[in-house]
Short mmCIF file of C-alpha atoms and ligand atoms in Angstrom, two decimals:
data_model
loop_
_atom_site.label_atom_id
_atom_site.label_comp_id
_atom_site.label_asym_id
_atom_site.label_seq_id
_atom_site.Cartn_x
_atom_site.Cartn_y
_atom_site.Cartn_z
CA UNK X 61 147.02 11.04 220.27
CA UNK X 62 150.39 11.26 221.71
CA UNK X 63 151.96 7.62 222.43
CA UNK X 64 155.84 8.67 223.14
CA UNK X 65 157.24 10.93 225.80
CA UNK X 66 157.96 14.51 224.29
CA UNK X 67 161.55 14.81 225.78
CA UNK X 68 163.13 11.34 225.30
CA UNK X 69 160.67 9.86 223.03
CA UNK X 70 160.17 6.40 224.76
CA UNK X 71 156.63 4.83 224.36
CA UNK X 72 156.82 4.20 227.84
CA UNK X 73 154.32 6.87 229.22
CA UNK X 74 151.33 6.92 231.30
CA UNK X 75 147.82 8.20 231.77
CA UNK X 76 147.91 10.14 234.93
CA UNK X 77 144.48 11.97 235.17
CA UNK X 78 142.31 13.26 233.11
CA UNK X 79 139.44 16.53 233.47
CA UNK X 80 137.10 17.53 231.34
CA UNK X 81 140.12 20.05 230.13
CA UNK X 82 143.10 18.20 229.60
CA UNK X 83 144.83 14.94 230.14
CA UNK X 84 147.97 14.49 232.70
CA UNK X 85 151.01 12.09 230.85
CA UNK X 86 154.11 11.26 232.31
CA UNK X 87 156.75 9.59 231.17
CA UNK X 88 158.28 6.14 233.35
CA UNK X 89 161.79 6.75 231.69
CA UNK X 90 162.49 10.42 232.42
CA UNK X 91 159.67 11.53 234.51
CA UNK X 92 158.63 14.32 232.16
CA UNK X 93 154.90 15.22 232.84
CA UNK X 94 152.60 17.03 230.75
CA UNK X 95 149.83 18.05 229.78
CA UNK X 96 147.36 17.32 226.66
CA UNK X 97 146.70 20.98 226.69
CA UNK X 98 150.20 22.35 226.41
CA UNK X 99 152.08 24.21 223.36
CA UNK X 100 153.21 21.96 220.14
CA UNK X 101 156.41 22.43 220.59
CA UNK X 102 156.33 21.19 224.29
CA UNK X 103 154.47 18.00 223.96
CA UNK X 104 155.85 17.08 220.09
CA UNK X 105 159.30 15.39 220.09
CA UNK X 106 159.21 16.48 216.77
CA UNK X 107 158.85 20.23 217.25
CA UNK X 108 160.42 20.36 220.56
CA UNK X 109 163.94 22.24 220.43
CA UNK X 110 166.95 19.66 220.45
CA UNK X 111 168.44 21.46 223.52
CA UNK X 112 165.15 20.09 225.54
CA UNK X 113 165.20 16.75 224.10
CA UNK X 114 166.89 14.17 225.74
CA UNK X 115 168.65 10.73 224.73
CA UNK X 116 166.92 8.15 226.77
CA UNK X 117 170.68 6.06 226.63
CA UNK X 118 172.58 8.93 228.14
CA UNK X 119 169.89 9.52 231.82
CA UNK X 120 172.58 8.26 233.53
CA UNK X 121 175.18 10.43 232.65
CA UNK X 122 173.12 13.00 233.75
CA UNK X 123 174.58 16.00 236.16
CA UNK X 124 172.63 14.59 239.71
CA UNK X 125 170.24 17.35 241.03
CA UNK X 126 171.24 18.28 244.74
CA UNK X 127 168.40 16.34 247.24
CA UNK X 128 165.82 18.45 249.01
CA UNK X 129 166.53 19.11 252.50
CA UNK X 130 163.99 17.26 253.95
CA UNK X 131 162.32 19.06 256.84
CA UNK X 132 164.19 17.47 259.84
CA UNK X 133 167.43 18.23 258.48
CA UNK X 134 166.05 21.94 257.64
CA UNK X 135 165.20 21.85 261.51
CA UNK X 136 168.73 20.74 262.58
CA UNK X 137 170.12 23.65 260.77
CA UNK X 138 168.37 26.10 262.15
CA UNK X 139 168.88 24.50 265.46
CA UNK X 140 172.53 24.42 265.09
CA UNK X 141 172.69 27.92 263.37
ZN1 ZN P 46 160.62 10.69 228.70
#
């Protein structure tokens, strides 16, 4: 049974659903989801390679992701295009 996030290794995790095939985790402190069903060496902190592991002191210092366009401004560009 796993009982720590696979990429930042916090305990702080969560049941998200579960089938008869596999169970759905993710993780409150980095958002990684998973699930039950997945390789060893994605959902073992252990086995998982240190360039997709991540220090759970260091999230915010992070690169920020570029926000989704959400669908009004998508509208306004074409609009304005
Ligand atoms: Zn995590």
């Amino acid at each position: 049974m796993i009982d720590h996030c696979p990429r930042c290794a916090t305990k702080d995790i969560s049941l998200v659903r579960t089938t008869s095939q596999w169970t759905l985790f993710r993780c409150g402190t980095c958002s990684f989801t998973w699930r039950s069903t997945e390789p060893d060496s994605v959902i073992h902190f252990e086995q998982r390679p240190a360039d997709f592991r991540l220090d759970p002191h260091n999230l915010t210092a992070l690169r920020q992701v570029l926000p989704t366009p959400t669908s009004a401004g998508r509208r306004a560009r074409h609009r304005d295009a």
